[in-house]
Short mmCIF file of C-alpha atoms in Angstrom, two decimals:
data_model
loop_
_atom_site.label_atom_id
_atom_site.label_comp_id
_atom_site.label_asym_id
_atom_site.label_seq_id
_atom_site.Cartn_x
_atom_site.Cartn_y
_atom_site.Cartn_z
CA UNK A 20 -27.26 -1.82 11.93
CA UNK A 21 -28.21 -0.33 8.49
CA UNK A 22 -24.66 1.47 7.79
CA UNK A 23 -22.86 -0.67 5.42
CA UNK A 24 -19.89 -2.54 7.64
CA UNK A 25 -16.81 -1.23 6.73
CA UNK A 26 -13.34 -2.81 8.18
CA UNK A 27 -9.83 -0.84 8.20
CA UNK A 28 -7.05 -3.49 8.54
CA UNK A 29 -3.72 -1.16 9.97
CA UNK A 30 -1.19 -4.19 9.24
CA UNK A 31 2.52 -4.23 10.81
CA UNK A 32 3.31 -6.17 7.58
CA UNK A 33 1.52 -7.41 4.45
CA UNK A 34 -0.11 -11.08 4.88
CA UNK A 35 2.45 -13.75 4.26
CA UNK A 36 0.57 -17.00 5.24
CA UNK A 37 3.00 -19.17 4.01
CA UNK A 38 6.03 -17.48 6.00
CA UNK A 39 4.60 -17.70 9.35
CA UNK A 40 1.54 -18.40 11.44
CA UNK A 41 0.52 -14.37 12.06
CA UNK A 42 0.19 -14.62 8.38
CA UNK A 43 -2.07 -17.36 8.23
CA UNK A 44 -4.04 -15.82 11.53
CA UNK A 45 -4.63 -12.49 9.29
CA UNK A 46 -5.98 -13.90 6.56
CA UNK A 47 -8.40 -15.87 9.26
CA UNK A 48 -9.46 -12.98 10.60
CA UNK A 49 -9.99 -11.28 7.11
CA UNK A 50 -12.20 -14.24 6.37
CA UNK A 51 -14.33 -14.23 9.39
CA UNK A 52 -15.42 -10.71 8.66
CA UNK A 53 -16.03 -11.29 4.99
CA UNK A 54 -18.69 -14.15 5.92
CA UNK A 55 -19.54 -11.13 8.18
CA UNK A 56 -20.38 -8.61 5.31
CA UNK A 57 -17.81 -6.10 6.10
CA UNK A 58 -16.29 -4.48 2.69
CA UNK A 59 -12.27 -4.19 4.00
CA UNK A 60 -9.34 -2.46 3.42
CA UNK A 61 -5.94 -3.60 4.81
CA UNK A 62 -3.50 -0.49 4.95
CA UNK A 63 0.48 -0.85 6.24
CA UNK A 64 3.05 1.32 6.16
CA UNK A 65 5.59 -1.88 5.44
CA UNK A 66 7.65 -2.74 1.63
CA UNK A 67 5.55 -5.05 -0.40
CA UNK A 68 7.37 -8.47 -0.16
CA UNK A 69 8.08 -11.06 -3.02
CA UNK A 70 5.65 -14.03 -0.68
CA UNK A 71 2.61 -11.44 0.27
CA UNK A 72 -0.80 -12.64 -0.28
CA UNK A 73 -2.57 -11.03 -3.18
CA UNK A 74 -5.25 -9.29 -1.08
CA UNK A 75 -7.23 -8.17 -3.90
CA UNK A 76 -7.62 -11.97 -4.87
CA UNK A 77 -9.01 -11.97 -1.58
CA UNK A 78 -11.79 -8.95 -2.34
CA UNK A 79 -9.42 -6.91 0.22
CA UNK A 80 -8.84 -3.23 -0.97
CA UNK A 81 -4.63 -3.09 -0.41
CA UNK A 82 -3.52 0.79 0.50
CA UNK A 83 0.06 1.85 1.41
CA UNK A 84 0.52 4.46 4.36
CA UNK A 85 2.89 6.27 5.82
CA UNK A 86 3.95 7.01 9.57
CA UNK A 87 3.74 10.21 10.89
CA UNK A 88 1.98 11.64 8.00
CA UNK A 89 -1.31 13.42 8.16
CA UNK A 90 -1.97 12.28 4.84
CA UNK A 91 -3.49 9.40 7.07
CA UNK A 92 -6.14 11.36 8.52
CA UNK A 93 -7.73 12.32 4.96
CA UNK A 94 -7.51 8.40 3.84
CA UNK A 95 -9.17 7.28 7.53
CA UNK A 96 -11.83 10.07 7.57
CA UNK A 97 -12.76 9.26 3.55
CA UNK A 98 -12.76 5.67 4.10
CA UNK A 99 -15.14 6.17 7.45
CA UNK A 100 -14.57 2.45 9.12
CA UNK A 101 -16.92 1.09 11.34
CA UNK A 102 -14.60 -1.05 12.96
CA UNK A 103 -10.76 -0.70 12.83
CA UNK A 104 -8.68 -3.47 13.59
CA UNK A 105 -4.91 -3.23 14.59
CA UNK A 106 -2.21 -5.61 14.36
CA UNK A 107 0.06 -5.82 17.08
CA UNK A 108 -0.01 -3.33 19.42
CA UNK A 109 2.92 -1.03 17.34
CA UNK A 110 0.08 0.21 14.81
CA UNK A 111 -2.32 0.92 17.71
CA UNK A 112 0.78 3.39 18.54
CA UNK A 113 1.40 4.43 15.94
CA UNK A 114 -2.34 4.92 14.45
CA UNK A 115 -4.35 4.92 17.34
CA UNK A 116 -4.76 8.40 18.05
CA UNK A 117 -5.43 9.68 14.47
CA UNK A 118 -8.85 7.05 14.53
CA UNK A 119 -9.69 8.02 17.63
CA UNK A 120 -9.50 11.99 16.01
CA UNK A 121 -11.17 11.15 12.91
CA UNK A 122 -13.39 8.14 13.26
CA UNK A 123 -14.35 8.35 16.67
CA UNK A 124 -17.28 5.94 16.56
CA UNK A 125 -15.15 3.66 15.26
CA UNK A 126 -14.93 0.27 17.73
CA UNK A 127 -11.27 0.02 17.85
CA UNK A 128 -9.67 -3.80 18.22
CA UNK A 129 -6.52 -4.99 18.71
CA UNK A 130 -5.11 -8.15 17.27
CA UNK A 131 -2.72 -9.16 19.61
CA UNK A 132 -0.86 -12.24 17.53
CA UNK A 133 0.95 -13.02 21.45
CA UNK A 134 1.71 -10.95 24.50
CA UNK A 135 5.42 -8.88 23.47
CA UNK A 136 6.35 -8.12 26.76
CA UNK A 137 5.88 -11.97 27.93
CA UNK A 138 8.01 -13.41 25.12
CA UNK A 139 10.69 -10.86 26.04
CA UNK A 140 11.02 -11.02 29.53
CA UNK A 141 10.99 -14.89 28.69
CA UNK A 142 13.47 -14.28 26.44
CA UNK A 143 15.78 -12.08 28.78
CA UNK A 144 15.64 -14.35 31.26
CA UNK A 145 16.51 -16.96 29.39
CA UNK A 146 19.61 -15.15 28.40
CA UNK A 147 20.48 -14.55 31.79
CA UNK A 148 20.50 -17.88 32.74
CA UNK A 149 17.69 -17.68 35.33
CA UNK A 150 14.18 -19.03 35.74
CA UNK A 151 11.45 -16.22 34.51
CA UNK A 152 8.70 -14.72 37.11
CA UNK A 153 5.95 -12.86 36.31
CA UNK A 154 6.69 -9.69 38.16
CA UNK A 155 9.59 -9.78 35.08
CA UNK A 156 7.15 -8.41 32.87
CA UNK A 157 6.69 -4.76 34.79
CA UNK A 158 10.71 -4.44 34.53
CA UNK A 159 9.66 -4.38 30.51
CA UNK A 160 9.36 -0.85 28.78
CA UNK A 161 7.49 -3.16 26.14
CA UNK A 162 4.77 -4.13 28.96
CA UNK A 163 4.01 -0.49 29.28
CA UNK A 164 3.45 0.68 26.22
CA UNK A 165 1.38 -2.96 25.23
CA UNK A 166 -1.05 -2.76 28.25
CA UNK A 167 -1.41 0.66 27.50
CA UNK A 168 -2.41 -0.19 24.00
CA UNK A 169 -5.00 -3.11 25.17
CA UNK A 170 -6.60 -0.42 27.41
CA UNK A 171 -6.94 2.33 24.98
CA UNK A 172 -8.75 -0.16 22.81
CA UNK A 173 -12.18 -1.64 23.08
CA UNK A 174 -11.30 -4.86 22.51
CA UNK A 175 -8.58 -7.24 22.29
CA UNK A 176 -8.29 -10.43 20.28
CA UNK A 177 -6.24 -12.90 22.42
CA UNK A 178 -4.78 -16.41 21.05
CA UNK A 179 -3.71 -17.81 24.57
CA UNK A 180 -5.83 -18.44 28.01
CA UNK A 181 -2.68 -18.16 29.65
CA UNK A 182 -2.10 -14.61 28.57
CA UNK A 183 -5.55 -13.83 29.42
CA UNK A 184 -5.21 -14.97 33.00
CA UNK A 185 -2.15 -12.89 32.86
CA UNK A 186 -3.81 -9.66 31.81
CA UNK A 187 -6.55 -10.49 34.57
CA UNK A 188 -4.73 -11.38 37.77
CA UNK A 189 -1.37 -9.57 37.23
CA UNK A 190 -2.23 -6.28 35.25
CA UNK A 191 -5.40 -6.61 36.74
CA UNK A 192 -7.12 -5.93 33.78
CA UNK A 193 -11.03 -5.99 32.85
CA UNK A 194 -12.24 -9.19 31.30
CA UNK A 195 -15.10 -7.12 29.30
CA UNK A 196 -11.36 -5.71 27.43
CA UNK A 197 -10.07 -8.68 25.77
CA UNK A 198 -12.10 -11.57 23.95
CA UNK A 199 -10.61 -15.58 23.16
CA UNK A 200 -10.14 -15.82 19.59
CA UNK A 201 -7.81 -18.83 18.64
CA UNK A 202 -6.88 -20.16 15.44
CA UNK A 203 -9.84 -20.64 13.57
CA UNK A 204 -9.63 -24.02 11.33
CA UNK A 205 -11.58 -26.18 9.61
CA UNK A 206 -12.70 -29.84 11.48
CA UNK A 207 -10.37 -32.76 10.53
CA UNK A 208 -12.52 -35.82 8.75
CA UNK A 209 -11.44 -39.40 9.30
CA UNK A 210 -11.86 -39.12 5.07
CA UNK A 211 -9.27 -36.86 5.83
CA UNK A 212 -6.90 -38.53 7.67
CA UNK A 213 -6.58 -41.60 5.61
CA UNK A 214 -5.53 -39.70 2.86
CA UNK A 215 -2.32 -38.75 4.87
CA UNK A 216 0.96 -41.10 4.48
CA UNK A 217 1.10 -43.93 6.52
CA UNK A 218 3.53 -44.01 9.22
CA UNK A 219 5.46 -46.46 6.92
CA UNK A 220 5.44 -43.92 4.41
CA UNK A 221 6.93 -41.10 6.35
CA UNK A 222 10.62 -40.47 7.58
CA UNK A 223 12.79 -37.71 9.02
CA UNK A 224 12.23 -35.66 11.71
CA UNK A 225 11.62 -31.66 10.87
CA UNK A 226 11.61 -28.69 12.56
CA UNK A 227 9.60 -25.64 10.26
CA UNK A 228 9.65 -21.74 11.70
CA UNK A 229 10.06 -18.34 10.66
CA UNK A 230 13.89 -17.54 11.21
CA UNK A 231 12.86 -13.74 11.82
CA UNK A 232 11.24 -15.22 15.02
CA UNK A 233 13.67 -15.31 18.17
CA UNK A 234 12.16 -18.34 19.47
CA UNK A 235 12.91 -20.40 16.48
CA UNK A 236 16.11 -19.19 15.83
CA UNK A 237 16.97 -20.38 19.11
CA UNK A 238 15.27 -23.66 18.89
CA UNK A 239 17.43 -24.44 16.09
CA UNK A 240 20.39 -24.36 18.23
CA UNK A 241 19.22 -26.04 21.10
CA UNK A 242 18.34 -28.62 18.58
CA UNK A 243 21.80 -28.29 17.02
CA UNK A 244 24.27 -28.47 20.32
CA UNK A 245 22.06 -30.52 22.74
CA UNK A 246 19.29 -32.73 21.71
CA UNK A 247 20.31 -33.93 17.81
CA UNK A 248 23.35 -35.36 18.71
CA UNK A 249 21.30 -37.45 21.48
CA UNK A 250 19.01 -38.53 18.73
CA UNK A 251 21.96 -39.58 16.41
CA UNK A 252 23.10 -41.44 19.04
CA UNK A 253 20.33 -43.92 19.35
CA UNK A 254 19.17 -43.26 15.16
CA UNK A 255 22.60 -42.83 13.45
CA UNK A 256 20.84 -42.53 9.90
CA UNK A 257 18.22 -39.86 11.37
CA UNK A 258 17.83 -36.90 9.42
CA UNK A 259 16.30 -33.52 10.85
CA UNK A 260 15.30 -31.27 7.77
CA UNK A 261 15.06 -27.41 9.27
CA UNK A 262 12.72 -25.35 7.12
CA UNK A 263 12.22 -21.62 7.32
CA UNK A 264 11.44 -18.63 5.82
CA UNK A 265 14.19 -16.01 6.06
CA UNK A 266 16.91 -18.01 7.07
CA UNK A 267 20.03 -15.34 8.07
CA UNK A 268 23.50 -16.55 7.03
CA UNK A 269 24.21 -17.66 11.14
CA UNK A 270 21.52 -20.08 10.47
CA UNK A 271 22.82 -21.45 6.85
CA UNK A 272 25.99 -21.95 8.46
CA UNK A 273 24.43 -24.78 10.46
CA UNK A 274 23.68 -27.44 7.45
CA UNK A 275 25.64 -30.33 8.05
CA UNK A 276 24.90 -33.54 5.63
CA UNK A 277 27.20 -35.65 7.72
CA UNK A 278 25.34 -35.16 10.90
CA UNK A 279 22.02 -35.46 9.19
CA UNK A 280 21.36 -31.67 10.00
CA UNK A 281 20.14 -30.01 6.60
CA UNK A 282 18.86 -26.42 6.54
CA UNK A 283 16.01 -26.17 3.62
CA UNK A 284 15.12 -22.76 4.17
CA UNK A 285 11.39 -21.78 2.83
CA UNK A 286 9.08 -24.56 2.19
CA UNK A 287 6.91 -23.54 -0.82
CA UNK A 288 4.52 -25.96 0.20
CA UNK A 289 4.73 -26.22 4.61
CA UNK A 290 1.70 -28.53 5.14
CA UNK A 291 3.25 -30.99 1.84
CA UNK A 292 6.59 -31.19 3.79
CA UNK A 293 4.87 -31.39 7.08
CA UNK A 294 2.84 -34.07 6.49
CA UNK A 295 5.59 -36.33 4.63
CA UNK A 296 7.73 -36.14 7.90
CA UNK A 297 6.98 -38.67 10.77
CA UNK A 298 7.89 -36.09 13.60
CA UNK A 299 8.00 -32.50 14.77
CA UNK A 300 10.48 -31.36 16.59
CA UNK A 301 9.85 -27.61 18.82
CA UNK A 302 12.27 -27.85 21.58
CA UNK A 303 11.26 -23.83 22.24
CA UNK A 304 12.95 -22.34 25.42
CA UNK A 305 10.95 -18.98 25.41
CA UNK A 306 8.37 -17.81 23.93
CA UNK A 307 4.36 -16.84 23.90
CA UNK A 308 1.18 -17.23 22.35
CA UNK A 309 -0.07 -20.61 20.26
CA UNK A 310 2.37 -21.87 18.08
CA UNK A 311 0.98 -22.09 14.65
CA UNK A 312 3.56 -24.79 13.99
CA UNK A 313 2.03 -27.11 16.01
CA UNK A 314 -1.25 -26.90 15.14
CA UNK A 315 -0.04 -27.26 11.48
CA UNK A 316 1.77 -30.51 12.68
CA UNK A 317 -2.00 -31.82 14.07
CA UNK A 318 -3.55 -30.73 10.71
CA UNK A 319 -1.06 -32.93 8.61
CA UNK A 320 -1.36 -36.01 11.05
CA UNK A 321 2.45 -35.47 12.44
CA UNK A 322 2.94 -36.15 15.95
CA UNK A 323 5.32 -33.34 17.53
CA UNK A 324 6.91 -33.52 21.00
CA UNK A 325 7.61 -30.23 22.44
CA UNK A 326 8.40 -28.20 25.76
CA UNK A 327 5.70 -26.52 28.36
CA UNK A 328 6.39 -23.16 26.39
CA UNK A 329 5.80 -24.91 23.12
CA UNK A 330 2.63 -26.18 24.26
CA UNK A 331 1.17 -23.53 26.71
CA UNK A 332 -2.50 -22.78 25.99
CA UNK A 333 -2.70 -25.02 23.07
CA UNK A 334 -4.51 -28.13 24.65
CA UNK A 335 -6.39 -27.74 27.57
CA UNK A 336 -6.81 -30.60 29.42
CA UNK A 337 -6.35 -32.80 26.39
CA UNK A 338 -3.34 -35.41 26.12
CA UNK A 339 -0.79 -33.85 23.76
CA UNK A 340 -0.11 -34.33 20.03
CA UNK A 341 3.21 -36.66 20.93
CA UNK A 342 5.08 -35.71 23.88
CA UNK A 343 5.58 -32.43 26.09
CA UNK A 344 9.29 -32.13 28.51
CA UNK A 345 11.68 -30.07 29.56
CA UNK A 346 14.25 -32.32 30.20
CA UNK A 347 16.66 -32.80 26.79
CA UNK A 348 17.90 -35.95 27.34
CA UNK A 349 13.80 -37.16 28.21
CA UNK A 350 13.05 -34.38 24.72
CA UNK A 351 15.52 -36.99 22.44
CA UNK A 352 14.53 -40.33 24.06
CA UNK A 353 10.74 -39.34 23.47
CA UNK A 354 11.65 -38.23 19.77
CA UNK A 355 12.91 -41.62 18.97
CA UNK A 356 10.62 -43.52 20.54
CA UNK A 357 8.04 -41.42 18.83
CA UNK A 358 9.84 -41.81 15.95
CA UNK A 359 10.01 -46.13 15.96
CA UNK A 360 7.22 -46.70 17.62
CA UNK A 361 3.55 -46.77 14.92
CA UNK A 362 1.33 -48.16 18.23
CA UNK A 363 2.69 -44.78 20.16
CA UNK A 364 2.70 -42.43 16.98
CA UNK A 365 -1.02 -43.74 16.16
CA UNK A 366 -2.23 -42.30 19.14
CA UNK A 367 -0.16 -39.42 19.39
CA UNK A 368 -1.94 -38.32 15.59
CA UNK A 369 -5.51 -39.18 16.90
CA UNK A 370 -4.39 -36.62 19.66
CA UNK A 371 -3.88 -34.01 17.81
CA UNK A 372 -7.51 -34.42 15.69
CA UNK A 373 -8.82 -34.40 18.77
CA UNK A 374 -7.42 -31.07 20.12
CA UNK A 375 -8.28 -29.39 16.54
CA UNK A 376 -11.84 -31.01 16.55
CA UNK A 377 -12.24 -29.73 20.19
CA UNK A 378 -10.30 -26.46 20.67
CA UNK A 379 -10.16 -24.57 17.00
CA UNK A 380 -13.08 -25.43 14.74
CA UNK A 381 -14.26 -22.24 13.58
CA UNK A 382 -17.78 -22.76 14.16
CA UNK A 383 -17.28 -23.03 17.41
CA UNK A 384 -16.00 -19.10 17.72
CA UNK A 385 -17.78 -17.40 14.31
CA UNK A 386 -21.07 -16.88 15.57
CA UNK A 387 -20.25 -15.54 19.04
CA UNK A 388 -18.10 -13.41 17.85
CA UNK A 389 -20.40 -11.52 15.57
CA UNK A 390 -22.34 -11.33 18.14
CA UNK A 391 -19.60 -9.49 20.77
CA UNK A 392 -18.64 -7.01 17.46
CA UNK A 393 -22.24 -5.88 16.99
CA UNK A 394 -23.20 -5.40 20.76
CA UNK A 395 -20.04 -3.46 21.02
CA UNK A 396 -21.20 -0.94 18.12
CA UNK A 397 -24.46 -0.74 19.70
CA UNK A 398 -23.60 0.07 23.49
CA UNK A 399 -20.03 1.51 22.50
CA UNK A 400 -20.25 4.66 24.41
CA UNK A 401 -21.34 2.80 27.66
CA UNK A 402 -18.65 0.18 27.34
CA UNK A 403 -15.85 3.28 26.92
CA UNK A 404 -17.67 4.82 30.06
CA UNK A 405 -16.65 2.07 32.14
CA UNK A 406 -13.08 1.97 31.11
CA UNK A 407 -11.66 5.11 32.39
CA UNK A 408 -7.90 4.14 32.24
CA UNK A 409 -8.33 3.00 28.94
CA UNK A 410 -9.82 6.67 28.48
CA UNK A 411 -7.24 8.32 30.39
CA UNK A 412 -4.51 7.05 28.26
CA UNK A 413 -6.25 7.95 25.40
CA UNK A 414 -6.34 11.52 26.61
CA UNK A 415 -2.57 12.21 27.36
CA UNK A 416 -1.54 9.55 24.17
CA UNK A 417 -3.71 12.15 22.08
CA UNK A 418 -1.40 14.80 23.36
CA UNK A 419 2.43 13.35 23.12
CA UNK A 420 1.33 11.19 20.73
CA UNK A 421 -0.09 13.71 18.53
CA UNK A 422 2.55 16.03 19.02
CA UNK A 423 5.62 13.72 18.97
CA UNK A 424 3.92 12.74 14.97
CA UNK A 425 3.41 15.83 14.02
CA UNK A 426 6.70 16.79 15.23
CA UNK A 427 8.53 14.33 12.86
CA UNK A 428 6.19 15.43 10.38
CA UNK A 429 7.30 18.73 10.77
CA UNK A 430 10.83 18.02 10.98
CA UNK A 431 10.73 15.36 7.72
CA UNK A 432 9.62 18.58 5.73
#
């Protein structure tokens, strides 16, 4: 294709890598397409923040939007994208319809980041005190609109197999709709490695989340009523150091020196204060998607032990980075051991530069995917042909859609 490759980023928020893994999976993303060519422009209708990424340090054109504004239209039709990615399936919403108007030759992608509706019935469920099924998710408003999204677009960027075996068997989606894009990381060298502490060098235990997430919020206090005092029990000088970005006052509340339960809040360096603890700590009870957290806990050599929801999708069939249970009082007793054991925590590292190595190296994704984003462009029409929901919902979303925005727009005048 001769046309220079233009990308149109429609961002829920501005980049933060540092705050939480969606941040850090952006600016992946962004740099997959540079090697790629594209020129890009990342446009949100969200506040600047005092820890975004400087975009145009990145070569990244930065515009503000507005919702329910035509002024979008004239920016989208100027800027003429060849491709237009959305993140999370609010901007495809929100956005969706006014590409589809303007730019309709466009291929249209959706970045995912984790399945909504799955985290949330999850998360009900949990809250009600009662094991989650998957015929949860079509009691979820959320699951509506979502799917709906994934099939108005051409393509959508998934993190987890599991989710994609969801869309498949129970939405009964098209494979040719969503693509298996994970993390994309560089290989781990054993140069690498020994340049990590030792295991004699390390201590503490650490948990490390973005307190805007649900999930970690409430992995704090699982940590906090169930499975740290178990750990005290057997390590009475342990210390757990919780970091955080955007830690609410609830969460502050928690620090307790003489329990060896301190609340650090944002890390201004995560990987320096990962890789100077000896363990991670995830007890997550709901959730979805790949935990960036854990994968950062493989990059830095720290062995984590987790739950089935904390590592779902993340290792295949490879033994885990440390331990995976359910069970709390089995979650503590594995921590410790973990924790005093270097034959044990040895392994448990080499684990985890095994499931990077194996399961996330870029290379192993960058080529192929170029390759799915250019056959798209050149056999677009013929791939919308064949999904006729996905066109069907773009029909009547053009029409409430449309009119529900303009209504607002109307009404804001």
């Amino acid at each position: 294709m001769n046309q220079v490759q233009k990308l149109l980023i429609i961002g829920f928020v501005w980049p933060e890598p540092n705050s939480s893994a969606a941040g850090g999976r952006m600016m992946q993303l962004i740099s997959l397409f540079k090697e790629q060519g594209f020129s890009i422009t990342f446009a949100s209708p969200a506040q600047d923040s005092d820890f975004m990424v400087d975009l145009e340090q990145h070569e990244v054109d930065k515009k503000s939007i507005e919702l329910n504004n035509s002024s979008f239209d004239i920016f989208v039709k100027e800027l003429n994208p060849t491709v237009v990615l959305f993140d999370r399936f609010m901007m495809e919403e929100q956005f969706g319809w006014r590409v589809a108007e303007n730019c309709p030759n466009a291929l249209r992608l959706l970045d995912t980041e984790d399945l909504h509706c799955l985290r949330l019935a999850r998360q009900k469920a949990f809250k009600e005190n009662r094991l989650f099924s998957v015929t949860d998710l079509f009691l979820e408003d959320i699951a509506k609109r979502e799917i709906a999204s994934i099939l108005r677009c051409d393509l959508s960027l998934m993190i987890s197999e599991f989710e994609m075996e969801l869309l498949e068997s129970v939405f009964k989606i098209d494979k040719a709709l969503f693509y298996y894009l994970p993390f994309l990381l560089e290989p781990i060298k054993i140069a690498q490695l020994q340049e990590l502490p030792l295991f004699e060098e390390r201590k503490n235990f650490i948990f490390i989340g973005n307190f805007l997430h649900e999930p970690n919020w409430n992995a704090v206090q699982n940590l906090k009523e169930t499975i740290w005092p178990l750990i005290r029990k057997q390590l009475p000088e342990a210390i757990l150091n919780i970091y955080g970005a955007y830690p609410s006052q609830k969460v502050l509340q928690l620090h307790n020196v003489k329990e060896g339960f301190l609340i650090m809040g944002r890390a201004n360096d995560a990987p320096e204060v990962v890789k100077n603890a000896r363990v991670v700590l995830a007890p997550l009870r709901f959730g979805a998607g790949i935990k960036g957290k854990l994968l950062e806990a493989m990059q830095c050599g720290t062995p984590s032990v987790t739950t089935t929801i904390g590592a779902e999708s993340m290792h295949g069939d490879l033994p885990w980075n440390g331990c995976v249970t359910d069970d709390i009082k089995d979650f503590a007793d594995k921590a410790v051991k973990l924790y005093q054991d270097k034959t044990i925590w040895l392994k448990a590292q080499q684990n985890g530069v095994a499931i990077i190595n194996q399961r996330y190296l870029k290379e192993l994704f960058e080529d192929d995917f170029a390759k799915k984003v250019e056959m798209l462009q050149t056999d677009l029409q013929k791939h919308r042909l064949t999904n006729f929901m996905g066109a069907m919902l773009q029909h009547h979303t053009l029409k409430s859609t449309k009119y529900m925005s303009l209504w607002i727009e109307a009404k804001n005048k």
